[in-house]
């Protein structure tokens, strides 16, 4: 089975009932992760969650097949969530599928969220023609798409949202569907709303629950690094430590901004000037006006192959943080310093 974000909602109930392996991929990591969470919630008996990484499976290609057939700690149901990059899980999934085809045991559901993978990857090709597997591809939403999705989230939670309020939540979430869902959930709890007792949301209610997200604290550092403002970096890194910004959460903010830059880069025509293009996108309400200057500046520095290398570096950094959480702040500070210097160097090259 195959799906995209357009038809995932329709395909999800059947997939949760019939499939044993789920592969969520595409440039929208947030959308892929949210889809995995949705499938897990739809499983008839999800039981215990077991987390594995792509690195785990690459080092031990039989680990997945073994874990999928092991009993949970409390002898109940379980499901496995794998966070991988590209085709890291390919060999492990091939072994797992071979065991399924041989009738070896009763495996639990396996959900793989694969950054830097697409529905054309080796792993997707391995799964897409199987009736017991789902391959779902997600692209970053634009503001209009996420606004409409937020209104749907509100309807499901019993919160009636106007287009303006839904758009405000979408912008505050940085076009991250997970953060948007979190805001809608908080709003429903505050209003004591539910599907059987819907409530119309107001701007005052949204102000009260604090629709600001962690990105409000992250973005000064994100912008300083990606815009090459190295003079601001020591102060921002000091603030990161002082207020205990979560390293993984901060890195996700960098990944979301890189995904937004990639989306803009893909839409920008040959010969267009990045800053002029971003201003046009802002007038078309596809870019939040407060982000326009930073995005225009960063799009000049990070395009094409340079942007691809930045995305790959952020993915590598994400794996390093997950593997060594204790030293997360130090690892992140060193990497961000190198990225900021690269961005500043690009400015110098343009002026030369």
PDB file of C-alpha atoms in Angstrom, residues 83-326:
ATOM      1  CA  UNK A  83      13.798   6.262  13.768  1.00  0.00           C
ATOM      2  CA  UNK A  84      16.123   5.862  10.810  1.00  0.00           C
ATOM      3  CA  UNK A  85      17.841   7.859   8.105  1.00  0.00           C
ATOM      4  CA  UNK A  86      17.552   6.875   4.467  1.00  0.00           C
ATOM      5  CA  UNK A  87      17.774   3.118   3.917  1.00  0.00           C
ATOM      6  CA  UNK A  88      19.377   2.263   7.275  1.00  0.00           C
ATOM      7  CA  UNK A  89      16.531  -0.147   8.083  1.00  0.00           C
ATOM      8  CA  UNK A  90      16.456  -1.878   4.673  1.00  0.00           C
ATOM      9  CA  UNK A  91      18.371  -5.064   5.504  1.00  0.00           C
ATOM     10  CA  UNK A  92      16.662  -5.474   8.867  1.00  0.00           C
ATOM     11  CA  UNK A  93      13.238  -5.083   7.267  1.00  0.00           C
ATOM     12  CA  UNK A  94      14.178  -7.577   4.527  1.00  0.00           C
ATOM     13  CA  UNK A  95      15.033 -10.148   7.213  1.00  0.00           C
ATOM     14  CA  UNK A  96      11.833  -9.339   9.098  1.00  0.00           C
ATOM     15  CA  UNK A  97       9.687  -9.731   5.968  1.00  0.00           C
ATOM     16  CA  UNK A  98      11.372 -13.024   5.101  1.00  0.00           C
ATOM     17  CA  UNK A  99      10.459 -14.302   8.553  1.00  0.00           C
ATOM     18  CA  UNK A 100       6.857 -13.164   8.058  1.00  0.00           C
ATOM     19  CA  UNK A 101       6.680 -14.938   4.693  1.00  0.00           C
ATOM     20  CA  UNK A 102       8.091 -18.096   6.274  1.00  0.00           C
ATOM     21  CA  UNK A 103       5.394 -17.995   8.948  1.00  0.00           C
ATOM     22  CA  UNK A 104       7.890 -17.545  11.784  1.00  0.00           C
ATOM     23  CA  UNK A 105       5.924 -16.464  14.843  1.00  0.00           C
ATOM     24  CA  UNK A 106       3.389 -13.660  15.209  1.00  0.00           C
ATOM     25  CA  UNK A 107       5.274 -10.376  14.832  1.00  0.00           C
ATOM     26  CA  UNK A 108       4.147  -7.132  16.401  1.00  0.00           C
ATOM     27  CA  UNK A 109       3.596  -3.970  14.297  1.00  0.00           C
ATOM     28  CA  UNK A 110       6.754  -2.150  13.166  1.00  0.00           C
ATOM     29  CA  UNK A 111       6.609   1.583  12.433  1.00  0.00           C
ATOM     30  CA  UNK A 112       9.625   3.189  10.722  1.00  0.00           C
ATOM     31  CA  UNK A 113      10.077   6.971  10.468  1.00  0.00           C
ATOM     32  CA  UNK A 114      12.863   7.487   7.926  1.00  0.00           C
ATOM     33  CA  UNK A 115      14.306  10.959   7.389  1.00  0.00           C
ATOM     34  CA  UNK A 116      16.059  11.562   4.045  1.00  0.00           C
ATOM     35  CA  UNK A 117      14.138   8.681   2.478  1.00  0.00           C
ATOM     36  CA  UNK A 118      11.461   8.854  -0.216  1.00  0.00           C
ATOM     37  CA  UNK A 119       8.906   6.525  -1.754  1.00  0.00           C
ATOM     38  CA  UNK A 120      11.548   5.774  -4.413  1.00  0.00           C
ATOM     39  CA  UNK A 121      14.091   4.463  -1.874  1.00  0.00           C
ATOM     40  CA  UNK A 122      15.152   0.807  -1.704  1.00  0.00           C
ATOM     41  CA  UNK A 123      13.207   0.317   1.504  1.00  0.00           C
ATOM     42  CA  UNK A 124      10.011   1.782   0.033  1.00  0.00           C
ATOM     43  CA  UNK A 125      10.377  -0.474  -3.036  1.00  0.00           C
ATOM     44  CA  UNK A 126      10.769  -3.440  -0.700  1.00  0.00           C
ATOM     45  CA  UNK A 127       7.422  -2.698   0.949  1.00  0.00           C
ATOM     46  CA  UNK A 128       5.132  -0.890  -1.471  1.00  0.00           C
ATOM     47  CA  UNK A 129       3.627  -3.914  -3.242  1.00  0.00           C
ATOM     48  CA  UNK A 130       2.884  -5.849  -0.071  1.00  0.00           C
ATOM     49  CA  UNK A 131      -0.658  -5.932   1.290  1.00  0.00           C
ATOM     50  CA  UNK A 132       0.718  -6.138   4.832  1.00  0.00           C
ATOM     51  CA  UNK A 133       2.795  -2.949   4.556  1.00  0.00           C
ATOM     52  CA  UNK A 134       2.187   0.775   4.138  1.00  0.00           C
ATOM     53  CA  UNK A 135       4.563   3.310   2.562  1.00  0.00           C
ATOM     54  CA  UNK A 136       3.512   6.896   3.270  1.00  0.00           C
ATOM     55  CA  UNK A 137       5.292   9.944   1.817  1.00  0.00           C
ATOM     56  CA  UNK A 138       5.010  13.399   3.400  1.00  0.00           C
ATOM     57  CA  UNK A 139       5.949  16.810   2.013  1.00  0.00           C
ATOM     58  CA  UNK A 140       6.160  19.963   4.147  1.00  0.00           C
ATOM     59  CA  UNK A 141       2.750  21.656   4.192  1.00  0.00           C
ATOM     60  CA  UNK A 142       2.324  25.257   3.167  1.00  0.00           C
ATOM     61  CA  UNK A 143       0.485  27.669   5.438  1.00  0.00           C
ATOM     62  CA  UNK A 144      -2.875  27.112   3.777  1.00  0.00           C
ATOM     63  CA  UNK A 145      -2.647  23.334   4.016  1.00  0.00           C
ATOM     64  CA  UNK A 146      -1.710  23.357   7.689  1.00  0.00           C
ATOM     65  CA  UNK A 147      -4.397  25.946   8.449  1.00  0.00           C
ATOM     66  CA  UNK A 148      -7.009  23.596   6.960  1.00  0.00           C
ATOM     67  CA  UNK A 149      -5.477  20.657   8.846  1.00  0.00           C
ATOM     68  CA  UNK A 150      -5.667  22.617  12.115  1.00  0.00           C
ATOM     69  CA  UNK A 151      -9.368  23.273  11.543  1.00  0.00           C
ATOM     70  CA  UNK A 152      -9.860  19.540  11.018  1.00  0.00           C
ATOM     71  CA  UNK A 153      -7.935  18.824  14.236  1.00  0.00           C
ATOM     72  CA  UNK A 154     -10.241  21.272  15.984  1.00  0.00           C
ATOM     73  CA  UNK A 155     -13.358  19.579  14.611  1.00  0.00           C
ATOM     74  CA  UNK A 156     -12.095  16.213  15.843  1.00  0.00           C
ATOM     75  CA  UNK A 157     -11.397  17.664  19.305  1.00  0.00           C
ATOM     76  CA  UNK A 158     -14.695  19.553  19.526  1.00  0.00           C
ATOM     77  CA  UNK A 159     -13.117  22.993  19.008  1.00  0.00           C
ATOM     78  CA  UNK A 160     -14.596  25.181  16.270  1.00  0.00           C
ATOM     79  CA  UNK A 161     -11.785  27.323  14.827  1.00  0.00           C
ATOM     80  CA  UNK A 162     -12.125  30.248  12.460  1.00  0.00           C
ATOM     81  CA  UNK A 163      -9.719  30.419   9.546  1.00  0.00           C
ATOM     82  CA  UNK A 164      -7.805  33.251  11.229  1.00  0.00           C
ATOM     83  CA  UNK A 165      -7.342  31.343  14.492  1.00  0.00           C
ATOM     84  CA  UNK A 166      -6.343  28.166  12.654  1.00  0.00           C
ATOM     85  CA  UNK A 167      -3.795  30.139  10.629  1.00  0.00           C
ATOM     86  CA  UNK A 168      -2.425  31.711  13.806  1.00  0.00           C
ATOM     87  CA  UNK A 169      -1.886  28.267  15.333  1.00  0.00           C
ATOM     88  CA  UNK A 170      -0.247  27.025  12.124  1.00  0.00           C
ATOM     89  CA  UNK A 171       2.165  29.969  12.101  1.00  0.00           C
ATOM     90  CA  UNK A 172       2.963  29.675  15.801  1.00  0.00           C
ATOM     91  CA  UNK A 173       3.764  26.005  15.241  1.00  0.00           C
ATOM     92  CA  UNK A 174       6.284  26.851  12.531  1.00  0.00           C
ATOM     93  CA  UNK A 175       4.284  24.674  10.073  1.00  0.00           C
ATOM     94  CA  UNK A 176       4.982  21.658  12.327  1.00  0.00           C
ATOM     95  CA  UNK A 177       1.880  19.464  12.444  1.00  0.00           C
ATOM     96  CA  UNK A 178       2.887  17.937  15.800  1.00  0.00           C
ATOM     97  CA  UNK A 179       3.142  21.303  17.520  1.00  0.00           C
ATOM     98  CA  UNK A 180      -0.110  22.420  15.929  1.00  0.00           C
ATOM     99  CA  UNK A 181      -1.868  19.311  17.246  1.00  0.00           C
ATOM    100  CA  UNK A 182      -0.450  20.000  20.710  1.00  0.00           C
ATOM    101  CA  UNK A 183      -1.895  23.542  20.649  1.00  0.00           C
ATOM    102  CA  UNK A 184      -5.330  22.281  19.578  1.00  0.00           C
ATOM    103  CA  UNK A 185      -5.278  19.642  22.324  1.00  0.00           C
ATOM    104  CA  UNK A 186      -4.391  22.273  24.947  1.00  0.00           C
ATOM    105  CA  UNK A 187      -7.144  24.535  23.660  1.00  0.00           C
ATOM    106  CA  UNK A 188      -9.719  21.720  23.867  1.00  0.00           C
ATOM    107  CA  UNK A 189      -8.720  20.967  27.458  1.00  0.00           C
ATOM    108  CA  UNK A 190      -8.923  24.636  28.435  1.00  0.00           C
ATOM    109  CA  UNK A 191     -12.382  25.028  26.860  1.00  0.00           C
ATOM    110  CA  UNK A 192     -13.556  21.658  28.249  1.00  0.00           C
ATOM    111  CA  UNK A 193     -14.570  20.832  24.682  1.00  0.00           C
ATOM    112  CA  UNK A 194     -15.180  17.442  23.119  1.00  0.00           C
ATOM    113  CA  UNK A 195     -16.709  15.926  19.986  1.00  0.00           C
ATOM    114  CA  UNK A 196     -20.058  15.554  21.770  1.00  0.00           C
ATOM    115  CA  UNK A 197     -19.862  19.034  23.339  1.00  0.00           C
ATOM    116  CA  UNK A 198     -18.181  21.349  20.789  1.00  0.00           C
ATOM    117  CA  UNK A 199     -17.101  24.852  21.779  1.00  0.00           C
ATOM    118  CA  UNK A 200     -16.216  27.794  19.543  1.00  0.00           C
ATOM    119  CA  UNK A 201     -12.683  29.026  20.251  1.00  0.00           C
ATOM    120  CA  UNK A 202     -11.846  32.689  20.670  1.00  0.00           C
ATOM    121  CA  UNK A 203      -8.650  34.673  20.299  1.00  0.00           C
ATOM    122  CA  UNK A 204      -8.766  35.365  24.039  1.00  0.00           C
ATOM    123  CA  UNK A 205      -8.810  31.641  24.817  1.00  0.00           C
ATOM    124  CA  UNK A 206      -5.844  31.073  22.526  1.00  0.00           C
ATOM    125  CA  UNK A 207      -3.974  33.907  24.263  1.00  0.00           C
ATOM    126  CA  UNK A 208      -4.747  32.376  27.659  1.00  0.00           C
ATOM    127  CA  UNK A 209      -3.369  28.925  26.922  1.00  0.00           C
ATOM    128  CA  UNK A 210      -0.180  30.514  25.605  1.00  0.00           C
ATOM    129  CA  UNK A 211      -0.145  29.576  21.944  1.00  0.00           C
ATOM    130  CA  UNK A 212       3.536  30.399  21.878  1.00  0.00           C
ATOM    131  CA  UNK A 213       5.700  27.355  21.260  1.00  0.00           C
ATOM    132  CA  UNK A 214       9.218  26.366  22.157  1.00  0.00           C
ATOM    133  CA  UNK A 215      10.223  27.733  18.755  1.00  0.00           C
ATOM    134  CA  UNK A 216       9.807  31.252  20.171  1.00  0.00           C
ATOM    135  CA  UNK A 217      12.837  30.521  22.335  1.00  0.00           C
ATOM    136  CA  UNK A 218      14.677  28.565  19.661  1.00  0.00           C
ATOM    137  CA  UNK A 219      14.425  30.950  16.707  1.00  0.00           C
ATOM    138  CA  UNK A 220      16.927  33.654  17.779  1.00  0.00           C
ATOM    139  CA  UNK A 221      19.633  30.962  17.858  1.00  0.00           C
ATOM    140  CA  UNK A 222      18.367  29.312  14.649  1.00  0.00           C
ATOM    141  CA  UNK A 223      18.464  32.627  12.812  1.00  0.00           C
ATOM    142  CA  UNK A 224      21.864  33.645  14.185  1.00  0.00           C
ATOM    143  CA  UNK A 225      23.417  30.359  13.027  1.00  0.00           C
ATOM    144  CA  UNK A 226      21.797  30.018   9.599  1.00  0.00           C
ATOM    145  CA  UNK A 227      22.347  33.695   8.794  1.00  0.00           C
ATOM    146  CA  UNK A 228      26.025  33.497   9.736  1.00  0.00           C
ATOM    147  CA  UNK A 229      25.771  36.092  12.506  1.00  0.00           C
ATOM    148  CA  UNK A 230      28.722  34.694  14.416  1.00  0.00           C
ATOM    149  CA  UNK A 231      28.997  37.743  16.681  1.00  0.00           C
ATOM    150  CA  UNK A 232      25.622  36.827  18.213  1.00  0.00           C
ATOM    151  CA  UNK A 233      26.504  33.179  18.648  1.00  0.00           C
ATOM    152  CA  UNK A 234      28.339  33.248  22.037  1.00  0.00           C
ATOM    153  CA  UNK A 235      25.424  35.062  23.672  1.00  0.00           C
ATOM    154  CA  UNK A 236      22.836  32.733  22.144  1.00  0.00           C
ATOM    155  CA  UNK A 237      24.765  29.603  23.141  1.00  0.00           C
ATOM    156  CA  UNK A 238      25.080  31.004  26.666  1.00  0.00           C
ATOM    157  CA  UNK A 239      21.306  31.536  26.721  1.00  0.00           C
ATOM    158  CA  UNK A 240      20.821  27.955  25.503  1.00  0.00           C
ATOM    159  CA  UNK A 241      22.671  26.698  28.567  1.00  0.00           C
ATOM    160  CA  UNK A 242      21.190  29.223  31.005  1.00  0.00           C
ATOM    161  CA  UNK A 243      17.570  28.427  30.195  1.00  0.00           C
ATOM    162  CA  UNK A 244      18.263  24.710  29.528  1.00  0.00           C
ATOM    163  CA  UNK A 245      16.934  24.642  25.968  1.00  0.00           C
ATOM    164  CA  UNK A 246      16.401  21.016  25.012  1.00  0.00           C
ATOM    165  CA  UNK A 247      19.149  20.084  22.490  1.00  0.00           C
ATOM    166  CA  UNK A 248      16.954  17.705  20.478  1.00  0.00           C
ATOM    167  CA  UNK A 249      14.047  20.166  20.490  1.00  0.00           C
ATOM    168  CA  UNK A 250      16.393  22.917  19.351  1.00  0.00           C
ATOM    169  CA  UNK A 251      17.748  20.728  16.570  1.00  0.00           C
ATOM    170  CA  UNK A 252      14.194  19.978  15.423  1.00  0.00           C
ATOM    171  CA  UNK A 253      13.700  23.738  15.059  1.00  0.00           C
ATOM    172  CA  UNK A 254      16.778  23.822  12.786  1.00  0.00           C
ATOM    173  CA  UNK A 255      15.404  20.877  10.801  1.00  0.00           C
ATOM    174  CA  UNK A 256      12.041  22.601  10.354  1.00  0.00           C
ATOM    175  CA  UNK A 257      13.728  25.780   9.116  1.00  0.00           C
ATOM    176  CA  UNK A 258      15.928  23.755   6.725  1.00  0.00           C
ATOM    177  CA  UNK A 259      12.788  22.008   5.401  1.00  0.00           C
ATOM    178  CA  UNK A 260      11.137  25.395   4.884  1.00  0.00           C
ATOM    179  CA  UNK A 261      14.205  26.640   2.996  1.00  0.00           C
ATOM    180  CA  UNK A 262      14.154  23.503   0.842  1.00  0.00           C
ATOM    181  CA  UNK A 263      10.488  24.092   0.029  1.00  0.00           C
ATOM    182  CA  UNK A 264      11.192  27.708  -0.960  1.00  0.00           C
ATOM    183  CA  UNK A 265      14.263  26.703  -2.962  1.00  0.00           C
ATOM    184  CA  UNK A 266      12.199  24.172  -4.914  1.00  0.00           C
ATOM    185  CA  UNK A 267       9.574  26.794  -5.799  1.00  0.00           C
ATOM    186  CA  UNK A 268      11.968  29.611  -6.694  1.00  0.00           C
ATOM    187  CA  UNK A 269      12.472  30.077 -10.410  1.00  0.00           C
ATOM    188  CA  UNK A 270      15.872  30.128 -12.083  1.00  0.00           C
ATOM    189  CA  UNK A 271      17.390  33.594 -11.972  1.00  0.00           C
ATOM    190  CA  UNK A 272      15.090  34.893  -9.220  1.00  0.00           C
ATOM    191  CA  UNK A 273      16.645  36.806  -6.342  1.00  0.00           C
ATOM    192  CA  UNK A 274      16.031  34.998  -3.023  1.00  0.00           C
ATOM    193  CA  UNK A 275      15.025  38.083  -1.045  1.00  0.00           C
ATOM    194  CA  UNK A 276      12.641  39.315  -3.729  1.00  0.00           C
ATOM    195  CA  UNK A 277      11.170  35.827  -4.053  1.00  0.00           C
ATOM    196  CA  UNK A 278      10.575  35.566  -0.275  1.00  0.00           C
ATOM    197  CA  UNK A 279       8.897  38.975  -0.254  1.00  0.00           C
ATOM    198  CA  UNK A 280       6.562  37.766  -3.025  1.00  0.00           C
ATOM    199  CA  UNK A 281       5.809  34.626  -1.005  1.00  0.00           C
ATOM    200  CA  UNK A 282       5.065  36.830   1.993  1.00  0.00           C
ATOM    201  CA  UNK A 283       2.591  38.923   0.000  1.00  0.00           C
ATOM    202  CA  UNK A 284       0.952  35.658  -1.124  1.00  0.00           C
ATOM    203  CA  UNK A 285       0.653  34.708   2.597  1.00  0.00           C
ATOM    204  CA  UNK A 286       2.784  31.601   2.163  1.00  0.00           C
ATOM    205  CA  UNK A 287       5.493  33.053   4.432  1.00  0.00           C
ATOM    206  CA  UNK A 288       4.850  34.703   7.781  1.00  0.00           C
ATOM    207  CA  UNK A 289       5.849  38.366   7.469  1.00  0.00           C
ATOM    208  CA  UNK A 290       7.943  38.300  10.653  1.00  0.00           C
ATOM    209  CA  UNK A 291      10.103  35.522   9.162  1.00  0.00           C
ATOM    210  CA  UNK A 292      10.569  37.138   5.756  1.00  0.00           C
ATOM    211  CA  UNK A 293      13.857  38.979   6.361  1.00  0.00           C
ATOM    212  CA  UNK A 294      15.538  35.979   8.007  1.00  0.00           C
ATOM    213  CA  UNK A 295      14.289  33.556   5.351  1.00  0.00           C
ATOM    214  CA  UNK A 296      15.428  35.793   2.513  1.00  0.00           C
ATOM    215  CA  UNK A 297      18.862  36.159   4.066  1.00  0.00           C
ATOM    216  CA  UNK A 298      19.184  32.417   4.718  1.00  0.00           C
ATOM    217  CA  UNK A 299      17.943  31.417   1.267  1.00  0.00           C
ATOM    218  CA  UNK A 300      20.813  33.419  -0.212  1.00  0.00           C
ATOM    219  CA  UNK A 301      23.266  31.329   1.813  1.00  0.00           C
ATOM    220  CA  UNK A 302      21.639  27.883   1.674  1.00  0.00           C
ATOM    221  CA  UNK A 303      20.504  26.737  -1.761  1.00  0.00           C
ATOM    222  CA  UNK A 304      20.927  23.674  -3.960  1.00  0.00           C
ATOM    223  CA  UNK A 305      23.865  21.469  -3.016  1.00  0.00           C
ATOM    224  CA  UNK A 306      24.780  23.637  -0.007  1.00  0.00           C
ATOM    225  CA  UNK A 307      21.273  23.214   1.395  1.00  0.00           C
ATOM    226  CA  UNK A 308      21.408  19.460   0.786  1.00  0.00           C
ATOM    227  CA  UNK A 309      24.684  19.286   2.731  1.00  0.00           C
ATOM    228  CA  UNK A 310      23.135  21.301   5.554  1.00  0.00           C
ATOM    229  CA  UNK A 311      20.181  18.907   5.780  1.00  0.00           C
ATOM    230  CA  UNK A 312      22.531  15.902   5.787  1.00  0.00           C
ATOM    231  CA  UNK A 313      24.630  17.545   8.527  1.00  0.00           C
ATOM    232  CA  UNK A 314      21.550  18.156  10.673  1.00  0.00           C
ATOM    233  CA  UNK A 315      20.464  14.532  10.276  1.00  0.00           C
ATOM    234  CA  UNK A 316      23.942  13.335  11.252  1.00  0.00           C
ATOM    235  CA  UNK A 317      23.857  15.681  14.236  1.00  0.00           C
ATOM    236  CA  UNK A 318      20.441  14.342  15.271  1.00  0.00           C
ATOM    237  CA  UNK A 319      21.829  10.811  15.367  1.00  0.00           C
ATOM    238  CA  UNK A 320      24.842  11.988  17.392  1.00  0.00           C
ATOM    239  CA  UNK A 321      22.577  13.639  19.975  1.00  0.00           C
ATOM    240  CA  UNK A 322      20.409  10.544  20.333  1.00  0.00           C
ATOM    241  CA  UNK A 323      23.506   8.376  20.732  1.00  0.00           C
ATOM    242  CA  UNK A 324      25.162  10.620  23.345  1.00  0.00           C
ATOM    243  CA  UNK A 325      22.493  12.587  25.168  1.00  0.00           C
ATOM    244  CA  UNK A 326      24.745  13.381  28.126  1.00  0.00           C
TER     245      UNK A 326
END
